[in-house]
mmCIF file of C-alpha atoms in Angstrom:
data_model
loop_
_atom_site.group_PDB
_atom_site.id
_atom_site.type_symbol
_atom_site.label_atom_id
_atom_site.label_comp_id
_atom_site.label_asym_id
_atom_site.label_seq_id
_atom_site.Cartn_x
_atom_site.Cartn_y
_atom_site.Cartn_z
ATOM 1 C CA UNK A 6 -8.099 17.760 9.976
ATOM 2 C CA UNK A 7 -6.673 14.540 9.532
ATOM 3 C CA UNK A 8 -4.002 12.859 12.037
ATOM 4 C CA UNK A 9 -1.974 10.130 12.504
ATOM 5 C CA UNK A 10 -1.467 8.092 15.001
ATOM 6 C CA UNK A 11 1.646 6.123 16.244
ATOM 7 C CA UNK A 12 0.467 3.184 14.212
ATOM 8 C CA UNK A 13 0.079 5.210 11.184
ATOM 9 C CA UNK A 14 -3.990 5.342 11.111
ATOM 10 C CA UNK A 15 -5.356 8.578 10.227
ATOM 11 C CA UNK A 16 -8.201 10.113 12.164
ATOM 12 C CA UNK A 17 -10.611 12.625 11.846
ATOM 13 C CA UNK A 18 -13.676 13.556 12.933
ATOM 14 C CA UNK A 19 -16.496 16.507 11.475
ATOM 15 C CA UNK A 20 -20.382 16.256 10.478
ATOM 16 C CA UNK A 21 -22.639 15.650 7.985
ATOM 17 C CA UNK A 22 -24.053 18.680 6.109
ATOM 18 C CA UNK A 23 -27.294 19.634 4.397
ATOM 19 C CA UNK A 24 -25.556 19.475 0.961
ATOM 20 C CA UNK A 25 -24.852 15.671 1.869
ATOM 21 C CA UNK A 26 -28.219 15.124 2.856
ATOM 22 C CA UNK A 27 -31.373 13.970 0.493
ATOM 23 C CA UNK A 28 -35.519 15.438 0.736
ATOM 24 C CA UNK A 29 -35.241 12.668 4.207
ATOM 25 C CA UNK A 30 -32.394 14.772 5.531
ATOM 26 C CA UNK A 31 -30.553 11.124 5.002
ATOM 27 C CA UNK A 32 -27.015 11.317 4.169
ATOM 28 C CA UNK A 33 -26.622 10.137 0.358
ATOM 29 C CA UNK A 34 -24.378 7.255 0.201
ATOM 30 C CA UNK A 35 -22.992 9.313 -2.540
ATOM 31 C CA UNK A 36 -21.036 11.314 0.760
ATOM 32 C CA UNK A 37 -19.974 8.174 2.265
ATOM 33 C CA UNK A 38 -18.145 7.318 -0.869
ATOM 34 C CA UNK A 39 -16.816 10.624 -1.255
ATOM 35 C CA UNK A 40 -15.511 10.658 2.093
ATOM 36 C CA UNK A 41 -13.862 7.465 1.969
ATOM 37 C CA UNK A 42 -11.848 8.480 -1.105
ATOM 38 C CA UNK A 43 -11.108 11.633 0.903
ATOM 39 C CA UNK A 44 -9.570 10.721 4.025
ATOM 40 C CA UNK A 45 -7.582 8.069 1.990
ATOM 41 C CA UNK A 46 -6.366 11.297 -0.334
ATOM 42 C CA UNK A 47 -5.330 13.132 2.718
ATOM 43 C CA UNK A 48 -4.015 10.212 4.207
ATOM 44 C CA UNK A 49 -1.592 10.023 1.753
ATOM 45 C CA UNK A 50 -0.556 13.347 0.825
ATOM 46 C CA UNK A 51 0.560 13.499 5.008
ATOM 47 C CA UNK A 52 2.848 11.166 3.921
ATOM 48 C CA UNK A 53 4.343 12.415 0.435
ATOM 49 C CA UNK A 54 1.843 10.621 -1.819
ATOM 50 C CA UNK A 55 -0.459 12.626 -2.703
ATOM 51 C CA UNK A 56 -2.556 12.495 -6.030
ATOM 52 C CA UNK A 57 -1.216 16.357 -7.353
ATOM 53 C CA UNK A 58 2.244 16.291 -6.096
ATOM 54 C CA UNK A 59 2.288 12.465 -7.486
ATOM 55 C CA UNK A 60 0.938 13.720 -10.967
ATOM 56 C CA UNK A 61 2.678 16.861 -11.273
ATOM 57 C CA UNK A 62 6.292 15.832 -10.063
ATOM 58 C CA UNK A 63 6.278 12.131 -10.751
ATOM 59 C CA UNK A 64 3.612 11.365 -13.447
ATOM 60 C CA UNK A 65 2.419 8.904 -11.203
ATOM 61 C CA UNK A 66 -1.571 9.192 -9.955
ATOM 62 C CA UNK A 67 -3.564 7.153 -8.103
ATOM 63 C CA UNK A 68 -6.868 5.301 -9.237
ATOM 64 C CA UNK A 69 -9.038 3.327 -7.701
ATOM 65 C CA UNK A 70 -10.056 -0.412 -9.300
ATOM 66 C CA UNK A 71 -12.880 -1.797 -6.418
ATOM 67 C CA UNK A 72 -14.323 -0.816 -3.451
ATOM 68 C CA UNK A 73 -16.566 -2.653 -1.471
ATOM 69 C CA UNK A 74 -18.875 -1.026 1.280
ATOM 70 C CA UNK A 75 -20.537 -2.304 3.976
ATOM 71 C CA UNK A 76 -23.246 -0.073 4.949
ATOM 72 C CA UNK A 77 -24.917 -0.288 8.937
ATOM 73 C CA UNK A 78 -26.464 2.955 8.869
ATOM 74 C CA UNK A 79 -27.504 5.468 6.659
ATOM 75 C CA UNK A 80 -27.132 9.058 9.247
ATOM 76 C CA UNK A 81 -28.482 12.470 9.372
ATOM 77 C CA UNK A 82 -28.273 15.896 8.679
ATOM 78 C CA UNK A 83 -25.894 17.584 11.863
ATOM 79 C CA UNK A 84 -24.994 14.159 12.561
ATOM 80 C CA UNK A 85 -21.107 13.989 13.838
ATOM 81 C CA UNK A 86 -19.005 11.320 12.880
ATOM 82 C CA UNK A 87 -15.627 9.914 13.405
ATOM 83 C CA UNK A 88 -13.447 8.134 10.482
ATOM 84 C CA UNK A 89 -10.284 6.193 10.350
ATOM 85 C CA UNK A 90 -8.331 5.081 7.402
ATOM 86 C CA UNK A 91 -5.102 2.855 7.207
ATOM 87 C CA UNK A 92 -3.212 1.468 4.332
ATOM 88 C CA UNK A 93 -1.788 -2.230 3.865
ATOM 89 C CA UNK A 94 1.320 -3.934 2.532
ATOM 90 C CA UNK A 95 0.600 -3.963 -1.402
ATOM 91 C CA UNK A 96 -0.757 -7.798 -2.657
ATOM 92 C CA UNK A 97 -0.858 -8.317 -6.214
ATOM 93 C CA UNK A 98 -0.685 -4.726 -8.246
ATOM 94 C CA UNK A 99 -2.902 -3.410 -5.579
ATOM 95 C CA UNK A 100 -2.394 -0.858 -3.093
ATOM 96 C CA UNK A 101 -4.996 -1.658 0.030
ATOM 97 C CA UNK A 102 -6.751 0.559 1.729
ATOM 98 C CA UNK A 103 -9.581 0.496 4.639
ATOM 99 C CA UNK A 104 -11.732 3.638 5.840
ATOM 100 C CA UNK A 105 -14.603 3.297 8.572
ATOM 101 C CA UNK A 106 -16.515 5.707 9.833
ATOM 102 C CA UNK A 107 -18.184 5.696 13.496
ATOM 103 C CA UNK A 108 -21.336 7.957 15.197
ATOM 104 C CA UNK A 109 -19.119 10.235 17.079
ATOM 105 C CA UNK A 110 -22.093 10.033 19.683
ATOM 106 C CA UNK A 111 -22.798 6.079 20.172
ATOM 107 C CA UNK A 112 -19.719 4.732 18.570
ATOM 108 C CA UNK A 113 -21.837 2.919 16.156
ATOM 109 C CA UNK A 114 -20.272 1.942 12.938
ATOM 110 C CA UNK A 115 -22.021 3.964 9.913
ATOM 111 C CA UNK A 116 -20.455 2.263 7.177
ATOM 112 C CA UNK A 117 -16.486 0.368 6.341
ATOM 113 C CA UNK A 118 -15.270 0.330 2.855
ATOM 114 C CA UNK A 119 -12.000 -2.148 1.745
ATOM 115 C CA UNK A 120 -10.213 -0.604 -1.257
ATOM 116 C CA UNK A 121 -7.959 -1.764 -4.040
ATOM 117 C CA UNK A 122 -5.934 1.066 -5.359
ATOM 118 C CA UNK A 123 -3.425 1.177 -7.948
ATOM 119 C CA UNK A 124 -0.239 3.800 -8.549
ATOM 120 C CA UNK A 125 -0.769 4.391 -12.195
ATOM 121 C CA UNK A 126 2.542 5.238 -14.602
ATOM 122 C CA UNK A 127 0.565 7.974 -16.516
ATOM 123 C CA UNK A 128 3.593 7.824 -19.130
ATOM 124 C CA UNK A 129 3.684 4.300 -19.826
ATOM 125 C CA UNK A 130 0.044 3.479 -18.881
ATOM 126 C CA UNK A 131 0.460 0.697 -16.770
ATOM 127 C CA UNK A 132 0.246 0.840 -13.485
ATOM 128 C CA UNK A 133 3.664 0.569 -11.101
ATOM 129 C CA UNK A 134 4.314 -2.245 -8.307
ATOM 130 C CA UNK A 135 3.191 -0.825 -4.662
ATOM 131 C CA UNK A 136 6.998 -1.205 -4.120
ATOM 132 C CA UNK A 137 6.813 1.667 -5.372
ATOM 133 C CA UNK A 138 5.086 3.707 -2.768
ATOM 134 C CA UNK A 139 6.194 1.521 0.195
ATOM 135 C CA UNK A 140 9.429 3.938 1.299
ATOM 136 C CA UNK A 141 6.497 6.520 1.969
ATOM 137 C CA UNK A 142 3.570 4.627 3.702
ATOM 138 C CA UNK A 143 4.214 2.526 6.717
ATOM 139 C CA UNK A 144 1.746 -0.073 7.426
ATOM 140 C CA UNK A 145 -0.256 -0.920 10.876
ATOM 141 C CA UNK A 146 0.780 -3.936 12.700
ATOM 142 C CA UNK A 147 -2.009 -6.324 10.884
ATOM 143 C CA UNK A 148 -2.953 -7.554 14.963
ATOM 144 C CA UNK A 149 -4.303 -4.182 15.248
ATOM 145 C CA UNK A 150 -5.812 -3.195 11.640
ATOM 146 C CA UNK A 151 -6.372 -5.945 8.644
ATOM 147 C CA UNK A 152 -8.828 -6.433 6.326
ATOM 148 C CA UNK A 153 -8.191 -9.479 3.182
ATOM 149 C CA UNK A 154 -7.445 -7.675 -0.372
ATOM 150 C CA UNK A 155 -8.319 -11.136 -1.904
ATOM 151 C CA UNK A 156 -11.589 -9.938 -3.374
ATOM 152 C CA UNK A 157 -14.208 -12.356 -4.261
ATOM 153 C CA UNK A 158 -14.700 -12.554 -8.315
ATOM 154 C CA UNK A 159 -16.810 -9.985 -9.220
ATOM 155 C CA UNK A 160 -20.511 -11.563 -10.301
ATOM 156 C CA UNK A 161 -21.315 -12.066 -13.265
ATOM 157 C CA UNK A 162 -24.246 -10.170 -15.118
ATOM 158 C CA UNK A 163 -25.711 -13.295 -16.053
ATOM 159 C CA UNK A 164 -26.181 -14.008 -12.391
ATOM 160 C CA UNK A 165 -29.045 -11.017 -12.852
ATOM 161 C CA UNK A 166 -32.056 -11.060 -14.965
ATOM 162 C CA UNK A 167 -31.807 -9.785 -18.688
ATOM 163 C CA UNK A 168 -34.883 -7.796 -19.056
ATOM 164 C CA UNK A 169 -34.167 -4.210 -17.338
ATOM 165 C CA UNK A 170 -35.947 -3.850 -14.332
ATOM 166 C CA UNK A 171 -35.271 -0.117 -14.617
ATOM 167 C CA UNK A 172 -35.241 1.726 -18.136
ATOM 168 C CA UNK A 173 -31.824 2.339 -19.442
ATOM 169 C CA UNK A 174 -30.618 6.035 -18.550
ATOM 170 C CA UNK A 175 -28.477 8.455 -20.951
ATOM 171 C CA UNK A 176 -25.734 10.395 -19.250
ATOM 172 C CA UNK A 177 -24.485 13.546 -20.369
ATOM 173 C CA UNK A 178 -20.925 13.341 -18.928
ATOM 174 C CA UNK A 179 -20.618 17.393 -17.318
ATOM 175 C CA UNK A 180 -17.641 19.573 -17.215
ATOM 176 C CA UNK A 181 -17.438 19.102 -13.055
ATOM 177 C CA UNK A 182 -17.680 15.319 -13.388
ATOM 178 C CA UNK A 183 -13.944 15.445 -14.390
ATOM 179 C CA UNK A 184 -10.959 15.685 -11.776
ATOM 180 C CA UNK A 185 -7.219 16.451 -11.693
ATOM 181 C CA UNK A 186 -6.587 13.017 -12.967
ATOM 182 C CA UNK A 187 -8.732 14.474 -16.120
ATOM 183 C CA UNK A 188 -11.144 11.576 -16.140
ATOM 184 C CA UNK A 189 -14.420 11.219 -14.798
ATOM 185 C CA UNK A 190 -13.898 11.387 -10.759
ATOM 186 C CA UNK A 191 -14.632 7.770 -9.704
ATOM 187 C CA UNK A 192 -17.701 9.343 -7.323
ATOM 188 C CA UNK A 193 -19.631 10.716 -10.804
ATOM 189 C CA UNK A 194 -20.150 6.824 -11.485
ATOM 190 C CA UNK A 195 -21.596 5.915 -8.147
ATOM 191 C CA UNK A 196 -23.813 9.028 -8.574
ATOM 192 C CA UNK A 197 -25.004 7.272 -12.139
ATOM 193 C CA UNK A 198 -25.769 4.356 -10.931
ATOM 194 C CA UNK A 199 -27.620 5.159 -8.234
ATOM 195 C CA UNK A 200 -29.708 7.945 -10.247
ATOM 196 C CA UNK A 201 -30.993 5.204 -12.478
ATOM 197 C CA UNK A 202 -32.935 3.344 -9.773
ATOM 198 C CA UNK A 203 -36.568 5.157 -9.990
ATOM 199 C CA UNK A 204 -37.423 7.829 -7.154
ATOM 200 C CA UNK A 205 -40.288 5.315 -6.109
ATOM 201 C CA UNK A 206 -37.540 2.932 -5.593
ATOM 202 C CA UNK A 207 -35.362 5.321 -3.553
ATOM 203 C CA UNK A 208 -37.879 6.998 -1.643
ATOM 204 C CA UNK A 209 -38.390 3.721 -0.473
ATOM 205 C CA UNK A 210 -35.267 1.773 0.153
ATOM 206 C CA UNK A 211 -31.651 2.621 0.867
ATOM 207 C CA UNK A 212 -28.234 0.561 -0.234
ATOM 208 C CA UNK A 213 -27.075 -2.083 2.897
ATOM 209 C CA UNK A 214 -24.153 -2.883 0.646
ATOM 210 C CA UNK A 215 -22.263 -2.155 -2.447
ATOM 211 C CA UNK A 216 -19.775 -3.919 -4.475
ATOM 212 C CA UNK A 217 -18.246 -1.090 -6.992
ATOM 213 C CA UNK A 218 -15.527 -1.821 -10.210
ATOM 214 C CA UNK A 219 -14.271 0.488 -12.041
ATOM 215 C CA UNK A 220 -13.036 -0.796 -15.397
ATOM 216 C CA UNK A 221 -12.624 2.030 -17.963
ATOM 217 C CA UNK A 222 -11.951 5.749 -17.713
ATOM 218 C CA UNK A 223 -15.240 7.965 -18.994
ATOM 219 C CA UNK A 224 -13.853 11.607 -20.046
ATOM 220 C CA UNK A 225 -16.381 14.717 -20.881
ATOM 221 C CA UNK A 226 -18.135 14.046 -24.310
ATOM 222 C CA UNK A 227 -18.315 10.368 -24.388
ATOM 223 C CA UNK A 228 -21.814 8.591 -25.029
ATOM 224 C CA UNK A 229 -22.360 6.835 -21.701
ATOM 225 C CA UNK A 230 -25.645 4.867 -20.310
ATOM 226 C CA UNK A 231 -26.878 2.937 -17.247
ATOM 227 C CA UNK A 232 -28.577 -0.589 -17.572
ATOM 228 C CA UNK A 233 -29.866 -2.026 -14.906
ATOM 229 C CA UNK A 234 -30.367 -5.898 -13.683
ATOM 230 C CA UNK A 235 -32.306 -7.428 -10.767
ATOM 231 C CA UNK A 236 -31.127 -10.506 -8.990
ATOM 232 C CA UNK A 237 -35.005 -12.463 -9.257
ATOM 233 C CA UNK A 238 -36.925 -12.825 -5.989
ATOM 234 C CA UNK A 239 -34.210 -9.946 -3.872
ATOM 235 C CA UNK A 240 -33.628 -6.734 -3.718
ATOM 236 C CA UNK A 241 -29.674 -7.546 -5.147
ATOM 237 C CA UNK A 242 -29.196 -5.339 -8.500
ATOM 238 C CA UNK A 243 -26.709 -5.659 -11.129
ATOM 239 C CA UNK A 244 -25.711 -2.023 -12.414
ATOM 240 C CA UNK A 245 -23.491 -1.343 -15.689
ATOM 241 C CA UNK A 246 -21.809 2.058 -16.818
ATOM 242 C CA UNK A 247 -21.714 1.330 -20.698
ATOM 243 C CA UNK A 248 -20.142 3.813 -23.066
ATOM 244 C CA UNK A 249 -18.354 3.668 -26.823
ATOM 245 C CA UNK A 250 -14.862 3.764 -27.055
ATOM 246 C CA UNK A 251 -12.798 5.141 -29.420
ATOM 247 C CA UNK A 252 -14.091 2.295 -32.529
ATOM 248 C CA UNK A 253 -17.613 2.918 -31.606
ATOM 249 C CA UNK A 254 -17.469 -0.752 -29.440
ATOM 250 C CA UNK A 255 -19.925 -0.745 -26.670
ATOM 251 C CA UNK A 256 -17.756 -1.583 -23.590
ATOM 252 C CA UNK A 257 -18.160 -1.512 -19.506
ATOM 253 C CA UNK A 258 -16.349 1.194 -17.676
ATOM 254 C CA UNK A 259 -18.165 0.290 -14.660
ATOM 255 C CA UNK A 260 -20.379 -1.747 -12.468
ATOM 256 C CA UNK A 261 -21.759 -2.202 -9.447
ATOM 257 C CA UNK A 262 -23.662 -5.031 -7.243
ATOM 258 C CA UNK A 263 -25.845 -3.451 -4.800
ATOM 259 C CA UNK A 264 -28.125 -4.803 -2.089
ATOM 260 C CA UNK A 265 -30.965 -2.772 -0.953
ATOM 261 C CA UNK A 266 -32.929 -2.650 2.385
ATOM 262 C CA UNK A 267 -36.234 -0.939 3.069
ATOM 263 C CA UNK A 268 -35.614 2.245 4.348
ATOM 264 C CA UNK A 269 -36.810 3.253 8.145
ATOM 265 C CA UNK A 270 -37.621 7.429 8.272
#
């Protein structure tokens, strides 16, 4: 279960299942993403800000706008791990956060994702000022935890080859891809994206790094697709969520720049 320290970085440690696991017995980075919204849930429910309570009492709900992850290694099945998460003084509308995860064994950094949150006004639909949340979080001393929430811009799609290196890939949106928030869970997109890359492609390679937006909110029924773009002469993709909104426009609710490595079994 997740602790705290004296600095206010949460800590937990626990292993890797076979649910988590692909036909390698690889972790899918899927897991790492789910984790890392995890912990940061827990994280702040220990300190009255969590999602339900937030929602139910407040009408206030966190969402998450960008994520980028640095993955070092892809582990195994019965693997053990230890993960840390910490928070940061808001910048912009954006509410920080960092989680890293370590091989409890060799202390070997699996993978580190920097977050941009935002506390969304579910009434008004805009989202509120991290002033709004800072009389509940306390933030580490940024000499001992910091990471810089100035984001590069986000490529651009035109930095990626037109023609679709993979076919484009219909999506029935499912009853469990929907959370409390009742939208599409953020993890549901990752798993879209990454299911449109072809199984020779993933049998073969794994993600080294992934640079994730989410733009619009997907709920069950809508008509969403994946198209895909490769970066020419690199294994750098450009991945777009498309679906319809409510006019019938064709619009992106999410995309993602990945970087792939060949994979070592």
């Amino acid at each position: 279960m997740l602790k705290l320290d004296e600095n206010n970085i949460g800590h937990d440690s626990s292993y890797f299942m076979s649910p988590d696991t692909d036909g390698f017995y690889k972790v899918k980075v899927q897991r790492y993403f789910g984790l890392s919204q995890e912990v940061a849930g827990f994280h702040a429910a220990l300190k009255g800000a969590g999602l339900k309570e937030m929602l139910d009492k407040e009408g206030r709900t966190w969402m998450i706008l960008r994520t980028r992850m640095n993955i070092n290694r892809i582990a195994s099945w019965m693997d053990e791990y230890d993960i840390e998460t910490w928070c940061q003084e808001g910048y912009r509308l954006y509410c920080p956060r960092c989680v890293r995860a370590y091989d409890k064994n060799s202390g070997e950094l699996l993978f580190e994702t920097q977050n941009l949150w935002v506390i969304m006004d579910m009434v008004k639909g805009r989202p509120e000022r991290p002033s709004y949340i800072d009389s509940r979080l306390s933030y580490p001393d940024p000499a001992i935890r910091h990471f810089d929430p100035a984001f590069p811009k986000f490529p651009s799609p035109e930095e990626f080859e037109r023609s679709e290196v993979f076919p484009r890939k219909d999506i029935e949106v499912g009853y469990f891809d929907s959370d409390y928030n009742r939208h599409v869970n953020n993890i549901s997109y990752v798993n879209w994206m990454l299911e449109a890359f072809s199984p020779a492609f993933l049998d073969t390679h794994e993600p080294e790094f992934m640079d994730t937006e989410w733009k619009k909110q997907c709920h069950y029924g809508d008509k969403v697709w994946v198209e895909t773009r490769k970066k020419e002469g690199s294994d750098e993709f450009y991945s777009a969520i498309m679906h319809l909104d409510k006019d019938g426009n064709e619009e992106i609710a999410f995309h993602a720049v990945s970087r792939w490595r060949k994979k070592v079994l």
